[in-house]
DNA sequence: ATATTATATTAATATTATATTATTTTGGAA
DNA sequence: TTCCAAAATAATATAATATTAATATAATAT
């Protein structure tokens, strides 16, 4: 492998692997998949994934902190949506290959 | 979400997230990336990733067990290559989006 | 003001993944 | 056979993540 090319790949791999780690949990992946079409409320996501409210809240907080999700509040409900265009593209590719 | 669609997605997410977990470690991702072009020896992979022989061997064994890699022996050297067509496609997609 | 519902945060524990070191196996060469 | 290099395995220590439970906040309704 040419050293010049090599170095660039190594760096990219570090950042990309961090992103993939975020997608690599079943709940986080389910959340992202279900948000592909449209934004959804915490309640809906929680039911969909079949986990506790607390757990979901933690997942959502983490994904938001990582820049994967954005949220907005409406009355006493919070709605989440996918924040990153590239992540959407990646999810589409995954769907195409595996679904 | 329609229950029929839902159930299929939930199942897929479980298996896909397992795969993504495997790609989500920097070393494993580097190995896969460097094997996109052609097969490579353990030695070369170890140097490329900058980890110990033992650690690399463990990663390779795991990836082989998971069906991501195949290997062949030639004299006292072992060469690894990507085993799964779908994984190759996924890696290509990742490259396209992030590199 | 109090109660209720939705969501978030914190803390404790359990689980799993990774790295390290030492040892073993494999196949070939002296 | 004995020796050597390459690779694999085993055992253990360490670090990272996930899970669970309890508590806290936010907004609204009574």
Coordinates of C-alpha atoms (C1' of nucleotides) in Angstrom, one line a residue:
Chain A
X1 CA 0.0 0.0 0.0
X2 CA 1.3 3.4 -0.9
X3 CA 2.0 5.5 2.2
X4 CA 0.2 8.6 0.9
X5 CA -3.1 6.8 0.3
X6 CA -2.6 4.8 3.4
X7 CA -2.5 7.6 5.8
X8 CA -5.8 9.1 4.5
X9 CA -7.6 5.8 4.7
X10 CA -6.4 5.2 8.3
X11 CA -7.8 8.6 9.4
X12 CA -11.1 8.1 7.7
X13 CA -11.5 4.7 9.2
X14 CA -11.2 6.1 12.6
X15 CA -14.0 8.6 12.2
X16 CA -16.2 6.3 10.1
X17 CA -15.8 3.5 12.6
X18 CA -17.1 5.8 15.3
X19 CA -20.2 6.5 13.2
X20 CA -20.7 2.9 12.5
X21 CA -20.5 2.1 16.1
X22 CA -23.4 4.4 16.7
X23 CA -25.5 2.6 14.0
X24 CA -24.4 -0.8 15.3
X25 CA -26.9 -1.1 18.2
X26 CA -30.2 -2.6 17.3
X27 CA -32.2 0.0 19.0
X28 CA -30.3 2.9 17.5
X29 CA -30.6 1.4 14.1
X30 CA -34.3 0.8 14.5
X31 CA -34.8 4.4 15.6
X32 CA -32.9 5.7 12.5
X33 CA -34.8 3.4 10.2
X34 CA -38.1 4.5 11.5
X35 CA -37.1 8.1 11.1
X36 CA -36.2 7.7 7.5
X37 CA -39.7 8.5 6.3
X38 CA -40.7 11.2 8.8
X39 CA -40.1 12.6 12.2
X40 CA -41.7 10.7 15.2
X41 CA -42.5 11.3 18.8
X42 CA -40.6 9.7 21.7
X43 CA -43.6 7.6 22.6
X44 CA -43.9 6.1 19.2
X45 CA -40.3 5.3 19.0
X46 CA -40.4 3.7 22.4
X47 CA -43.3 1.4 21.5
X48 CA -41.7 0.6 18.2
X49 CA -38.5 -0.6 19.7
X50 CA -40.1 -2.2 22.7
X51 CA -37.8 -0.8 25.4
X52 CA -38.4 1.3 28.5
X53 CA -38.9 5.0 28.4
X54 CA -35.7 5.6 30.3
X55 CA -33.6 3.5 28.0
X56 CA -35.1 5.2 24.9
X57 CA -34.4 8.6 26.3
X58 CA -30.8 7.7 26.8
X59 CA -30.4 6.4 23.3
X60 CA -32.0 9.6 21.9
X61 CA -29.8 11.8 24.0
X62 CA -26.7 10.1 22.8
X63 CA -27.7 10.1 19.2
X64 CA -28.6 13.8 19.4
X65 CA -25.2 14.5 21.1
X66 CA -23.5 12.7 18.3
X67 CA -25.3 14.8 15.7
X68 CA -27.4 12.0 14.3
X69 CA -30.7 13.3 15.4
X70 CA -32.4 16.6 15.9
X71 CA -35.5 17.3 18.0
X72 CA -38.2 19.8 18.4
X73 CA -40.7 20.3 21.2
X74 CA -44.4 20.8 20.6
X75 CA -46.5 21.2 23.7
X76 CA -45.3 18.4 25.9
X77 CA -44.2 16.1 23.2
X78 CA -40.8 15.9 21.6
X79 CA -40.3 14.9 18.0
X80 CA -37.1 13.5 16.6
X81 CA -35.8 13.4 13.1
X82 CA -32.6 12.4 11.3
X83 CA -30.1 15.3 11.3
X84 CA -27.5 14.2 8.9
X85 CA -27.8 13.9 5.2
X86 CA -24.9 11.5 4.9
X87 CA -26.3 9.2 7.5
X88 CA -29.6 9.1 5.5
X89 CA -27.6 8.1 2.4
X90 CA -25.8 5.4 4.3
X91 CA -29.1 4.0 5.7
X92 CA -30.5 4.0 2.2
X93 CA -27.5 2.0 0.9
X94 CA -27.9 -0.5 3.8
X95 CA -31.5 -0.9 3.0
X96 CA -30.8 -1.5 -0.7
X97 CA -28.2 -4.1 0.1
X98 CA -29.8 -6.0 3.0
X99 CA -33.6 -5.4 2.7
Chain B
X1 CA -46.1 2.3 11.3
X2 CA -48.0 -0.6 9.7
X3 CA -47.4 -3.8 11.9
X4 CA -46.6 -6.0 8.8
X5 CA -43.8 -3.8 7.6
X6 CA -42.7 -3.1 11.1
X7 CA -42.0 -6.7 12.0
X8 CA -39.8 -7.3 9.0
X9 CA -37.7 -4.1 9.7
X10 CA -37.2 -5.0 13.3
X11 CA -35.8 -8.4 12.4
X12 CA -33.5 -7.0 9.7
X13 CA -32.2 -4.4 12.1
X14 CA -31.1 -7.0 14.6
X15 CA -29.0 -8.9 12.0
X16 CA -27.7 -5.8 10.3
X17 CA -26.7 -4.1 13.5
X18 CA -24.7 -7.2 14.3
X19 CA -22.8 -6.8 11.0
X20 CA -22.3 -3.1 11.6
X21 CA -20.9 -3.8 15.0
X22 CA -18.3 -5.8 13.3
X23 CA -17.4 -3.0 11.0
X24 CA -17.4 -0.5 13.8
X25 CA -14.0 -1.2 15.2
X26 CA -11.2 0.9 13.6
X27 CA -8.9 -2.1 13.1
X28 CA -11.6 -4.3 11.6
X29 CA -12.6 -1.5 9.3
X30 CA -9.0 -0.9 8.2
X31 CA -8.5 -4.5 7.5
X32 CA -11.6 -4.7 5.3
X33 CA -10.7 -1.5 3.5
X34 CA -7.2 -2.7 2.7
X35 CA -8.7 -6.0 1.5
X36 CA -11.0 -4.3 -1.0
X37 CA -8.4 -4.2 -3.7
X38 CA -6.8 -7.6 -3.2
X39 CA -5.9 -10.2 -0.6
X40 CA -3.1 -9.5 1.8
X41 CA -0.9 -11.4 4.3
X42 CA -1.2 -11.2 8.0
X43 CA 2.1 -9.5 8.3
X44 CA 1.1 -6.7 5.9
X45 CA -2.3 -6.2 7.7
X46 CA -0.6 -6.1 11.1
X47 CA 1.9 -3.4 10.0
X48 CA -0.8 -1.4 8.2
X49 CA -3.0 -1.2 11.4
X50 CA -0.1 -0.8 13.8
X51 CA -1.2 -3.4 16.3
X52 CA 0.4 -6.6 17.7
X53 CA 0.5 -9.9 16.0
X54 CA -1.6 -11.5 18.6
X55 CA -4.3 -8.8 18.5
X56 CA -4.4 -9.0 14.7
X57 CA -4.8 -12.7 14.8
X58 CA -7.7 -12.4 17.1
X59 CA -9.4 -9.9 15.0
X60 CA -8.9 -12.0 11.9
X61 CA -10.2 -15.1 13.6
X62 CA -13.3 -13.3 14.7
X63 CA -13.9 -11.8 11.2
X64 CA -13.4 -15.2 9.6
X65 CA -15.8 -16.8 12.1
X66 CA -18.4 -14.1 11.3
X67 CA -18.1 -14.9 7.6
X68 CA -16.5 -11.6 6.6
X69 CA -13.1 -13.0 5.6
X70 CA -11.7 -16.1 4.0
X71 CA -8.1 -17.2 4.1
X72 CA -5.6 -19.4 2.4
X73 CA -2.2 -20.7 3.4
X74 CA 0.8 -20.6 1.1
X75 CA 4.0 -22.0 2.6
X76 CA 4.1 -20.5 6.1
X77 CA 2.2 -17.4 5.2
X78 CA -1.6 -16.9 5.5
X79 CA -3.5 -14.6 3.1
X80 CA -6.9 -13.1 3.9
X81 CA -9.5 -11.7 1.5
X82 CA -13.1 -10.4 1.9
X83 CA -15.5 -13.3 1.8
X84 CA -18.8 -11.5 1.4
X85 CA -20.1 -9.8 -1.7
X86 CA -22.6 -7.7 0.3
X87 CA -20.0 -6.5 2.7
X88 CA -18.0 -5.3 -0.3
X89 CA -20.9 -3.4 -1.6
X90 CA -21.5 -1.8 1.7
X91 CA -17.9 -0.8 2.0
X92 CA -18.0 0.7 -1.4
X93 CA -21.1 2.7 -0.4
X94 CA -19.3 3.9 2.7
X95 CA -16.3 5.0 0.7
X96 CA -18.5 6.8 -1.8
X97 CA -20.3 8.7 1.0
X98 CA -17.4 9.4 3.4
X99 CA -14.2 9.3 1.3
Chain C
dA1 C1' -51.2 25.0 43.9
dT2 C1' -51.3 20.0 42.9
dA3 C1' -51.5 16.2 39.9
dT4 C1' -50.5 14.0 35.7
dT5 C1' -48.1 12.8 31.6
dA6 C1' -43.9 13.0 28.9
dT7 C1' -39.2 13.2 28.8
dA8 C1' -34.5 13.5 30.8
dT9 C1' -30.8 12.6 34.0
dT10 C1' -28.1 10.1 37.2
dA11 C1' -26.0 6.3 39.4
dA12 C1' -25.1 1.5 40.2
dT13 C1' -24.3 -2.7 38.2
dA14 C1' -23.7 -6.2 34.7
dT15 C1' -21.9 -7.5 30.4
dT16 C1' -19.0 -7.5 26.7
dA17 C1' -15.0 -6.1 24.0
dT18 C1' -10.2 -5.3 23.8
dA19 C1' -5.3 -5.5 24.9
dT20 C1' -1.5 -7.9 26.8
dT21 C1' 1.5 -11.6 27.7
dA22 C1' 2.8 -16.1 27.4
dT23 C1' 2.3 -20.4 25.2
dT24 C1' 1.3 -23.5 21.3
dT25 C1' 0.6 -25.0 16.7
dT26 C1' 1.9 -25.2 11.9
dG27 C1' 4.8 -25.9 8.0
dG28 C1' 9.0 -25.8 6.2
dA29 C1' 14.4 -25.7 6.3
dA30 C1' 18.9 -27.1 8.2
Chain D
dT1 C1' 15.1 -34.9 14.2
dT2 C1' 15.7 -30.2 15.7
dC3 C1' 15.2 -25.6 14.7
dC4 C1' 12.9 -21.4 13.1
dA5 C1' 9.4 -18.1 11.6
dA6 C1' 4.5 -17.2 11.0
dA7 C1' 0.2 -17.5 12.9
dA8 C1' -3.1 -19.0 16.3
dT9 C1' -4.7 -19.8 20.9
dA10 C1' -5.3 -19.3 25.9
dA11 C1' -5.5 -16.9 30.1
dT12 C1' -5.9 -12.8 32.2
dA13 C1' -6.4 -7.8 33.0
dT14 C1' -8.4 -3.6 31.6
dA15 C1' -11.6 -0.7 29.5
dA16 C1' -15.8 0.3 27.2
dT17 C1' -20.9 -0.4 26.8
dA18 C1' -25.3 -1.7 28.0
dT19 C1' -28.9 -2.4 31.3
dT20 C1' -31.7 -1.2 35.0
dA21 C1' -33.8 1.4 38.5
dA22 C1' -34.6 5.5 40.8
dT23 C1' -35.1 10.3 40.7
dA24 C1' -35.6 14.8 38.4
dT25 C1' -37.5 18.3 35.2
dA26 C1' -41.0 20.3 31.9
dA27 C1' -45.4 21.4 30.3
dT28 C1' -50.0 21.0 30.8
dA29 C1' -54.5 20.0 33.0
dT30 C1' -57.4 19.9 37.1

